[in-house]
């Protein structure tokens, strides 16, 4: 994709998707204006990298829409002193937006082919290949956990990786709806509260156990 075309598409993305939906923090706007989303999707999908829908990145996974990324970062309010865990790193787009903004970033991805791509695209991140619903407890606890996808349940194993008072931001499957939610840890209490409706792709490994009725 030509540089001028890519720059114009990023500007349109910011003006039509982010600013109109309340994402206005200068650092988020600047980061998303500079970062080329087409570098994080397969070459054959570069032309649709900026659309307001999830983009297939292979291995059964999606790159979430720009608005979902912007809303997540806005809700997370990452600080320079934060030790952060990113779950569902995919090809590294959200990691690239966060790195340099926080003290340290640990990113978990379970699909080897996506992890290879992420490592090639983003430096300064501690990459972990592990099941998404396991996280990276040995490198915690964390000031902030971001789950880049929608989950039906938030496992206790993930909650336990938060520091006392730490924040978590995640997508949430609420029936057919997809919402953004956040919480702080107070003792063993981590209660997600809905922030906004947004399109965000479900992540594997976070489904509620189904009950059978006879």
Coordinates of N, CA and C in Angstrom, one line a residue:
X1 N 0.8 -1.2 0.0 CA 0.0 0.0 0.0 C 0.9 1.2 0.0
X2 N 0.6 2.2 -0.9 CA 1.4 3.4 -0.9 C 1.3 4.2 0.4
X3 N 2.4 4.9 0.7 CA 2.5 5.6 2.0 C 1.5 6.7 2.1
X4 N 1.3 7.5 1.0 CA 0.3 8.5 1.0 C -1.1 8.0 1.2
X5 N -1.4 6.9 0.5 CA -2.7 6.3 0.6 C -2.9 5.8 2.0
X6 N -1.9 5.1 2.6 CA -2.0 4.6 4.0 C -2.2 5.7 5.0
X7 N -1.5 6.8 4.8 CA -1.6 8.0 5.7 C -3.0 8.6 5.6
X8 N -3.6 8.7 4.4 CA -4.9 9.2 4.2 C -5.9 8.3 4.9
X9 N -5.7 7.0 4.8 CA -6.7 6.1 5.4 C -6.6 6.1 6.9
X10 N -5.4 6.3 7.5 CA -5.3 6.5 8.9 C -6.0 7.7 9.4
X11 N -5.8 8.8 8.7 CA -6.5 10.1 9.0 C -8.0 9.9 9.0
X12 N -8.5 9.3 7.9 CA -9.9 9.0 7.8 C -10.4 8.2 9.0
X13 N -9.7 7.1 9.3 CA -10.0 6.2 10.4 C -10.2 7.0 11.7
X14 N -9.2 7.9 12.0 CA -9.3 8.7 13.2 C -10.4 9.6 13.2
X15 N -10.7 10.3 12.1 CA -11.7 11.3 12.0 C -13.1 10.7 12.0
X16 N -13.3 9.6 11.3 CA -14.6 9.0 11.1 C -15.0 7.9 12.2
X17 N -14.0 7.3 12.7 CA -14.3 6.2 13.7 C -14.0 6.5 15.1
X18 N -12.8 7.2 15.4 CA -12.4 7.4 16.8 C -13.0 8.7 17.3
X19 N -12.7 9.8 16.7 CA -13.2 11.1 17.2 C -14.7 11.2 17.4
X20 N -15.4 10.6 16.4 CA -16.9 10.6 16.5 C -17.5 9.7 17.6
X21 N -16.6 8.9 18.2 CA -17.1 8.0 19.3 C -16.4 8.3 20.6
X22 N -15.8 9.4 20.7 CA -15.3 9.9 22.0 C -13.9 9.5 22.3
X23 N -13.2 8.9 21.4 CA -11.8 8.6 21.6 C -11.0 9.9 21.2
X24 N -10.4 10.6 22.1 CA -9.8 11.9 21.8 C -8.5 12.1 22.5
X25 N -8.0 11.2 23.4 CA -6.8 11.4 24.0 C -5.7 11.6 23.0
X26 N -4.9 12.6 23.2 CA -3.9 13.0 22.1 C -2.9 11.8 21.9
X27 N -2.5 11.1 22.9 CA -1.5 10.0 22.7 C -2.1 8.9 21.9
X28 N -3.4 8.6 22.1 CA -4.0 7.5 21.3 C -4.1 7.9 19.9
X29 N -4.6 9.1 19.7 CA -4.8 9.6 18.3 C -3.5 9.6 17.6
X30 N -2.4 10.1 18.2 CA -1.1 10.2 17.6 C -0.6 8.8 17.2
X31 N -0.7 7.9 18.2 CA -0.2 6.5 18.0 C -0.9 5.9 16.8
X32 N -2.2 6.0 16.8 CA -3.0 5.4 15.7 C -2.9 6.0 14.4
X33 N -2.5 7.3 14.4 CA -2.2 8.0 13.1 C -0.9 7.5 12.5
X34 N 0.0 7.2 13.4 CA 1.4 6.8 13.0 C 1.5 5.3 12.6
X35 N 0.8 4.5 13.3 CA 1.0 3.0 13.2 C 0.2 2.5 12.0
X36 N 0.9 1.8 11.1 CA 0.3 1.3 9.9 C -0.4 -0.1 10.2
X37 N -1.7 -0.1 10.2 CA -2.5 -1.3 10.5 C -2.3 -2.4 9.4
X38 N -2.0 -1.9 8.2 CA -1.8 -2.9 7.1 C -0.6 -3.8 7.4
X39 N 0.3 -3.4 8.2 CA 1.5 -4.2 8.6 C 1.1 -5.4 9.5
X40 N -0.1 -5.4 10.0 CA -0.5 -6.4 11.0 C -1.6 -7.3 10.5
X41 N -1.9 -7.3 9.2 CA -2.8 -8.2 8.5 C -2.1 -8.8 7.3
X42 N -2.6 -10.0 6.9 CA -2.0 -10.6 5.7 C -2.0 -9.6 4.5
X43 N -1.0 -9.7 3.6 CA -0.9 -8.8 2.5 C -2.1 -8.7 1.7
X44 N -2.8 -9.8 1.5 CA -4.0 -9.8 0.6 C -5.2 -9.0 1.3
X45 N -5.1 -8.7 2.6 CA -6.2 -8.0 3.3 C -5.7 -6.5 3.7
X46 N -4.6 -6.1 3.2 CA -4.1 -4.8 3.5 C -5.1 -3.7 3.1
X47 N -5.8 -3.9 2.0 CA -6.7 -2.8 1.5 C -7.9 -2.6 2.5
X48 N -8.2 -3.6 3.3 CA -9.4 -3.5 4.2 C -8.9 -3.3 5.7
X49 N -7.6 -3.0 5.9 CA -7.1 -3.0 7.3 C -7.7 -1.9 8.1
X50 N -8.3 -0.8 7.5 CA -8.8 0.3 8.2 C -10.3 0.3 8.3
X51 N -11.0 -0.7 7.8 CA -12.4 -0.7 7.9 C -12.9 -0.9 9.3
X52 N -14.1 -0.5 9.6 CA -14.7 -0.6 10.9 C -15.3 -1.9 11.3
X53 N -14.6 -3.0 10.9 CA -15.0 -4.4 11.1 C -13.7 -5.2 11.5
X54 N -13.9 -6.3 12.2 CA -12.7 -7.1 12.4 C -12.2 -7.6 11.1
X55 N -10.9 -7.8 11.0 CA -10.2 -8.3 9.8 C -9.5 -9.6 10.2
X56 N -9.8 -10.6 9.3 CA -9.2 -12.0 9.5 C -7.7 -11.9 9.4
X57 N -7.0 -12.4 10.4 CA -5.5 -12.4 10.4 C -5.0 -13.8 10.3
X58 N -5.9 -14.8 10.1 CA -5.5 -16.2 10.0 C -5.5 -16.9 11.4
X59 N -5.3 -18.2 11.4 CA -5.3 -19.0 12.6 C -6.6 -18.9 13.4
X60 N -7.7 -18.6 12.7 CA -9.0 -18.5 13.4 C -9.1 -17.2 14.2
X61 N -8.3 -16.2 13.9 CA -8.3 -15.0 14.8 C -8.6 -13.7 13.9
X62 N -9.0 -12.7 14.6 CA -9.3 -11.4 13.9 C -8.5 -10.3 14.6
X63 N -8.2 -9.3 13.7 CA -7.7 -8.0 14.2 C -8.9 -7.2 14.5
X64 N -9.1 -6.7 15.7 CA -10.3 -6.0 16.1 C -10.3 -4.6 15.4
X65 N -11.5 -4.0 15.3 CA -11.7 -2.8 14.6 C -10.9 -1.6 15.3
X66 N -10.5 -0.6 14.5 CA -9.8 0.5 15.2 C -10.6 1.1 16.4
X67 N -11.9 1.2 16.3 CA -12.6 1.8 17.4 C -12.5 0.9 18.7
X68 N -12.5 -0.4 18.5 CA -12.3 -1.2 19.7 C -11.0 -1.0 20.3
X69 N -9.9 -0.9 19.5 CA -8.6 -0.6 20.0 C -8.5 0.7 20.8
X70 N -9.1 1.7 20.1 CA -9.1 3.1 20.7 C -9.9 3.1 22.0
X71 N -11.0 2.5 22.1 CA -11.8 2.5 23.3 C -11.1 1.7 24.4
X72 N -10.5 0.6 24.1 CA -9.7 -0.2 25.1 C -8.6 0.7 25.7
X73 N -7.8 1.3 24.9 CA -6.8 2.1 25.4 C -7.3 3.3 26.2
X74 N -8.4 3.9 25.8 CA -9.0 5.0 26.5 C -9.4 4.5 27.9
X75 N -10.1 3.4 27.9 CA -10.6 2.8 29.2 C -9.4 2.4 30.1
X76 N -8.4 1.9 29.5 CA -7.2 1.3 30.3 C -6.4 2.4 31.0
X77 N -6.3 3.5 30.3 CA -5.5 4.7 30.8 C -4.1 4.2 31.3
X78 N -3.4 3.6 30.4 CA -2.0 3.1 30.8 C -1.1 4.2 31.2
X79 N -0.3 4.0 32.2 CA 0.6 5.0 32.8 C 2.0 4.5 32.6
X80 N 3.0 5.5 32.6 CA 4.4 5.1 32.3 C 4.9 4.2 33.4
X81 N 4.3 4.1 34.5 CA 4.8 3.2 35.6 C 4.2 1.8 35.6
X82 N 3.3 1.6 34.6 CA 2.5 0.3 34.6 C 3.3 -0.9 34.1
X83 N 3.2 -2.0 34.8 CA 3.6 -3.3 34.3 C 2.3 -3.9 33.7
X84 N 2.3 -4.2 32.4 CA 1.1 -4.5 31.7 C 1.1 -5.9 31.1
X85 N 0.0 -6.6 31.2 CA -0.2 -7.9 30.5 C -1.2 -7.7 29.4
X86 N -0.9 -8.1 28.2 CA -1.8 -8.1 27.1 C -2.1 -9.5 26.7
X87 N -3.3 -9.9 26.7 CA -3.8 -11.3 26.4 C -4.5 -11.3 25.0
X88 N -4.0 -12.2 24.1 CA -4.5 -12.2 22.8 C -3.8 -11.2 21.9
X89 N -2.5 -11.3 21.9 CA -1.7 -10.3 21.2 C -1.8 -10.4 19.7
X90 N -2.2 -11.5 19.1 CA -2.4 -11.7 17.7 C -1.1 -11.4 17.0
X91 N -1.2 -10.5 16.0 CA 0.0 -10.1 15.2 C 0.7 -8.9 15.8
X92 N 0.2 -8.4 16.9 CA 0.9 -7.4 17.6 C 0.5 -5.9 17.5
X93 N -0.7 -5.7 16.9 CA -1.1 -4.3 16.7 C -1.3 -3.5 18.0
X94 N -2.1 -4.1 19.0 CA -2.3 -3.4 20.2 C -1.0 -3.3 21.0
X95 N -0.2 -4.3 21.0 CA 1.1 -4.2 21.6 C 1.9 -3.1 21.1
X96 N 1.9 -2.9 19.8 CA 2.7 -1.8 19.2 C 2.2 -0.4 19.6
X97 N 0.9 -0.3 19.9 CA 0.3 0.9 20.4 C 0.7 1.2 21.8
X98 N 0.9 0.1 22.6 CA 1.2 0.2 24.0 C 2.7 0.4 24.3
X99 N 3.5 -0.3 23.6 CA 4.9 -0.3 23.9 C 5.5 1.1 23.9
X100 N 6.3 1.4 24.9 CA 6.9 2.7 25.0 C 6.0 3.7 25.8
X101 N 4.7 3.3 25.9 CA 3.8 4.1 26.7 C 3.9 3.6 28.2
X102 N 4.2 2.4 28.4 CA 4.2 1.8 29.8 C 5.6 1.3 30.1
X103 N 5.8 1.0 31.4 CA 7.1 0.6 31.9 C 7.6 -0.7 31.3
X104 N 6.7 -1.7 31.2 CA 7.0 -3.0 30.7 C 5.7 -3.6 30.2
X105 N 5.8 -4.4 29.1 CA 4.7 -5.1 28.5 C 5.0 -6.5 28.2
X106 N 4.1 -7.4 28.8 CA 4.2 -8.8 28.6 C 2.9 -9.2 27.7
X107 N 3.2 -9.8 26.6 CA 2.1 -10.1 25.6 C 2.0 -11.6 25.4
X108 N 0.8 -12.1 25.6 CA 0.5 -13.6 25.5 C -0.2 -13.9 24.2
X109 N 0.3 -14.9 23.5 CA -0.4 -15.4 22.3 C -0.2 -16.9 22.2
X110 N -1.3 -17.6 21.8 CA -1.2 -19.1 21.8 C -1.0 -19.6 20.4
X111 N -1.2 -18.8 19.3 CA -1.0 -19.3 18.0 C 0.5 -19.0 17.5
X112 N 1.3 -20.0 17.3 CA 2.7 -19.8 17.0 C 2.9 -18.9 15.7
X113 N 2.1 -19.1 14.7 CA 2.3 -18.3 13.5 C 2.0 -16.8 13.7
X114 N 1.0 -16.5 14.5 CA 0.7 -15.1 14.9 C 1.8 -14.5 15.7
X115 N 2.3 -15.3 16.6 CA 3.4 -14.9 17.5 C 4.7 -14.5 16.7
X116 N 5.0 -15.4 15.7 CA 6.2 -15.1 14.9 C 6.0 -13.7 14.2
X117 N 4.8 -13.5 13.7 CA 4.6 -12.2 13.0 C 4.7 -11.0 14.0
X118 N 4.1 -11.2 15.2 CA 4.2 -10.1 16.2 C 5.6 -9.8 16.6
X119 N 6.4 -10.8 16.8 CA 7.8 -10.6 17.2 C 8.6 -9.9 16.1
X120 N 8.3 -10.1 14.8 CA 8.9 -9.5 13.7 C 8.5 -8.0 13.6
X121 N 7.3 -7.7 14.1 CA 6.8 -6.4 13.9 C 7.0 -5.4 15.0
X122 N 7.1 -6.0 16.3 CA 7.2 -5.1 17.5 C 8.3 -5.5 18.4
X123 N 9.2 -4.5 18.7 CA 10.3 -4.7 19.6 C 9.9 -4.1 21.0
X124 N 10.7 -4.6 22.0 CA 10.5 -4.0 23.3 C 9.4 -4.7 24.1
X125 N 8.9 -5.8 23.7 CA 7.8 -6.6 24.3 C 8.3 -7.9 24.8
X126 N 7.9 -8.4 25.9 CA 8.2 -9.7 26.4 C 7.1 -10.7 25.9
X127 N 7.4 -11.5 24.9 CA 6.4 -12.3 24.3 C 6.3 -13.7 25.0
X128 N 5.1 -14.1 25.1 CA 4.9 -15.4 25.8 C 4.0 -16.3 24.9
X129 N 4.4 -17.5 24.6 CA 3.5 -18.4 23.9 C 2.8 -19.3 24.9
X130 N 1.5 -19.1 25.1 CA 0.8 -19.9 26.2 C -0.7 -19.8 25.8
X131 N -1.5 -20.7 26.4 CA -2.9 -20.5 26.3 C -3.4 -19.2 26.8
X132 N -4.3 -18.6 26.1 CA -4.7 -17.2 26.4 C -5.4 -17.2 27.8
X133 N -6.1 -18.2 28.1 CA -6.8 -18.2 29.4 C -5.9 -18.5 30.6
X134 N -4.6 -18.7 30.3 CA -3.7 -19.0 31.4 C -2.9 -17.7 31.8
X135 N -2.7 -16.9 30.8 CA -2.0 -15.6 31.0 C -0.5 -15.9 31.2
X136 N 0.1 -15.1 32.1 CA 1.6 -15.2 32.4 C 1.8 -14.9 33.8
X137 N 1.4 -15.7 34.7 CA 1.4 -15.5 36.2 C 2.8 -15.3 36.7
X138 N 3.8 -16.0 36.1 CA 5.1 -16.0 36.6 C 5.8 -14.6 36.3
X139 N 5.2 -13.8 35.5 CA 5.8 -12.5 35.2 C 5.0 -11.4 35.8
X140 N 4.0 -11.7 36.6 CA 3.2 -10.7 37.2 C 3.6 -10.5 38.7
X141 N 2.8 -9.8 39.5 CA 1.5 -9.3 39.2 C 1.5 -8.0 38.3
X142 N 0.4 -7.7 37.8 CA 0.3 -6.6 36.8 C -0.5 -5.4 37.3
X143 N -0.1 -4.2 36.9 CA -0.9 -3.0 37.2 C -2.1 -3.0 36.3
X144 N -2.0 -3.5 35.1 CA -3.0 -3.4 34.1 C -3.0 -4.7 33.3
X145 N -4.2 -5.3 33.0 CA -4.4 -6.4 32.1 C -5.4 -6.0 31.0
X146 N -5.0 -6.2 29.8 CA -5.9 -5.9 28.7 C -6.1 -7.2 27.9
X147 N -7.3 -7.6 27.8 CA -7.7 -8.8 27.0 C -8.2 -8.2 25.6
X148 N -7.5 -8.5 24.6 CA -7.9 -7.9 23.3 C -8.8 -8.8 22.5
X149 N -10.0 -8.9 23.1 CA -11.1 -9.8 22.5 C -12.2 -9.9 23.4
X150 N -13.3 -10.5 23.0 CA -14.5 -10.6 23.9 C -14.5 -12.0 24.5
X151 N -14.8 -12.0 25.8 CA -14.8 -13.3 26.6 C -16.2 -13.4 27.2
X152 N -16.6 -14.7 27.5 CA -17.8 -15.0 28.2 C -17.6 -15.0 29.7
X153 N -16.4 -15.5 30.1 CA -16.1 -15.5 31.5 C -14.7 -15.0 31.7
X154 N -14.4 -14.4 32.9 CA -13.1 -14.0 33.2 C -12.5 -15.0 34.3
X155 N -11.6 -15.8 33.9 CA -11.1 -16.9 34.8 C -10.5 -16.3 36.1
X156 N -10.6 -17.0 37.2 CA -10.0 -16.6 38.4 C -8.5 -16.5 38.2
X157 N -7.9 -17.4 37.4 CA -6.5 -17.4 37.2 C -6.0 -16.1 36.6
X158 N -6.8 -15.5 35.8 CA -6.4 -14.2 35.2 C -6.6 -13.1 36.2
X159 N -7.7 -13.1 37.0 CA -8.0 -12.1 38.0 C -6.8 -12.1 39.0
X160 N -6.3 -13.2 39.4 CA -5.3 -13.3 40.4 C -4.0 -12.7 39.9
X161 N -3.8 -12.5 38.7 CA -2.6 -11.9 38.2 C -2.5 -10.4 38.3
X162 N -3.7 -9.8 38.7 CA -3.7 -8.3 38.9 C -3.2 -8.0 40.3
X163 N -2.5 -6.9 40.4 CA -2.1 -6.3 41.7 C -3.4 -5.8 42.4
X164 N -3.3 -5.7 43.7 CA -4.4 -5.0 44.4 C -4.5 -3.6 43.9
X165 N -5.8 -3.3 43.5 CA -6.1 -2.0 42.9 C -5.8 -1.9 41.4
X166 N -5.3 -3.0 40.8 CA -5.0 -3.1 39.4 C -6.2 -3.0 38.6
X167 N -6.1 -2.7 37.3 CA -7.2 -2.6 36.4 C -7.1 -3.7 35.3
X168 N -8.3 -4.0 34.9 CA -8.5 -4.9 33.8 C -9.5 -4.4 32.8
X169 N -9.2 -4.5 31.5 CA -10.1 -4.1 30.4 C -10.2 -5.2 29.5
X170 N -11.5 -5.5 29.1 CA -11.7 -6.6 28.2 C -13.0 -6.4 27.4
X171 N -13.1 -7.1 26.3 CA -14.3 -7.3 25.6 C -15.2 -8.3 26.3
X172 N -16.5 -8.2 26.2 CA -17.4 -9.0 27.0 C -18.5 -9.5 26.0
X173 N -18.7 -10.8 26.0 CA -19.8 -11.4 25.2 C -21.0 -11.4 26.1
X174 N -22.1 -10.6 25.7 CA -23.3 -10.6 26.5 C -24.4 -11.0 25.6
X175 N -24.6 -12.4 25.5 CA -25.5 -12.9 24.5 C -24.9 -12.6 23.1
X176 N -25.7 -12.1 22.2 CA -25.2 -11.8 20.9 C -24.5 -10.4 20.8
X177 N -24.6 -9.6 21.9 CA -24.0 -8.3 22.0 C -22.5 -8.4 22.4
X178 N -21.7 -7.5 21.9 CA -20.3 -7.3 22.3 C -20.1 -6.0 23.0
X179 N -19.6 -6.0 24.2 CA -19.4 -4.8 25.0 C -18.0 -4.7 25.5
X180 N -17.5 -3.5 25.8 CA -16.3 -3.3 26.5 C -16.6 -3.1 27.9
X181 N -15.7 -3.7 28.8 CA -15.9 -3.7 30.2 C -14.6 -3.6 30.9
X182 N -14.6 -3.1 32.2 CA -13.4 -2.9 33.0 C -13.7 -3.2 34.4
X183 N -12.7 -3.3 35.2 CA -12.8 -3.6 36.6 C -11.5 -3.3 37.3
X184 N -11.6 -3.1 38.6 CA -10.4 -3.0 39.5 C -10.4 -4.1 40.5
X185 N -9.3 -4.5 40.9 CA -9.2 -5.6 41.9 C -9.2 -5.0 43.3
X186 N -10.1 -5.5 44.1 CA -10.2 -5.2 45.5 C -10.3 -6.5 46.3
X187 N -9.1 -6.9 46.9 CA -9.1 -8.2 47.5 C -9.3 -9.3 46.4
X188 N -10.2 -10.2 46.6 CA -10.5 -11.2 45.6 C -11.7 -10.7 44.7
X189 N -12.1 -9.5 44.8 CA -13.3 -9.0 44.1 C -12.8 -8.3 42.8
X190 N -13.3 -8.8 41.7 CA -13.0 -8.2 40.4 C -14.4 -8.2 39.6
X191 N -15.1 -7.2 39.7 CA -16.5 -7.1 39.1 C -16.5 -6.3 37.9
X192 N -16.6 -6.9 36.7 CA -16.6 -6.1 35.4 C -17.9 -5.2 35.3
X193 N -17.6 -4.0 34.9 CA -18.7 -3.1 34.6 C -18.6 -2.7 33.1
X194 N -19.8 -2.6 32.5 CA -19.9 -2.3 31.1 C -19.5 -0.8 30.8
X195 N -18.7 -0.6 29.8 CA -18.4 0.8 29.4 C -19.1 1.2 28.2
X196 N -19.1 0.4 27.1 CA -19.7 0.8 25.9 C -19.9 -0.4 25.0
X197 N -20.9 -0.3 24.1 CA -21.1 -1.4 23.1 C -20.0 -1.1 22.0
X198 N -19.4 -2.2 21.5 CA -18.5 -2.1 20.4 C -18.3 -3.4 19.8
X199 N -18.0 -3.4 18.5 CA -17.7 -4.7 17.8 C -16.3 -5.2 18.1
X200 N -16.3 -6.4 18.7 CA -15.0 -7.0 19.1 C -15.1 -8.5 19.0
X201 N -14.1 -9.1 18.4 CA -14.2 -10.5 18.1 C -13.9 -11.4 19.4
X202 N -14.7 -12.5 19.5 CA -14.4 -13.4 20.7 C -13.1 -14.0 20.6
X203 N -12.5 -14.3 21.8 CA -11.3 -15.0 21.9 C -11.5 -16.4 22.3
X204 N -10.7 -17.4 21.8 CA -10.9 -18.8 22.2 C -10.4 -19.0 23.7
X205 N -11.1 -19.9 24.4 CA -10.6 -20.3 25.7 C -11.3 -19.6 26.8
X206 N -12.3 -18.8 26.5 CA -13.0 -18.0 27.5 C -14.5 -18.2 27.5
X207 N -14.9 -19.4 27.0 CA -16.4 -19.7 26.9 C -16.9 -20.2 28.2
X208 N -18.1 -19.9 28.5 CA -18.8 -20.4 29.7 C -19.1 -21.8 29.5
X209 N -19.0 -22.6 30.5 CA -19.3 -24.1 30.5 C -20.8 -24.2 30.3
X210 N -21.2 -24.9 29.3 CA -22.6 -25.1 29.0 C -23.3 -26.1 29.9
X211 N -24.5 -25.8 30.3 CA -25.2 -26.8 31.1 C -26.2 -27.5 30.3
X212 N -26.3 -28.8 30.4 CA -27.3 -29.6 29.6 C -28.5 -29.8 30.4
X213 N -29.6 -29.6 29.7 CA -30.9 -29.9 30.3 C -31.6 -31.1 29.7
X214 N -32.3 -31.9 30.4 CA -32.9 -33.1 29.9 C -34.5 -33.0 30.0

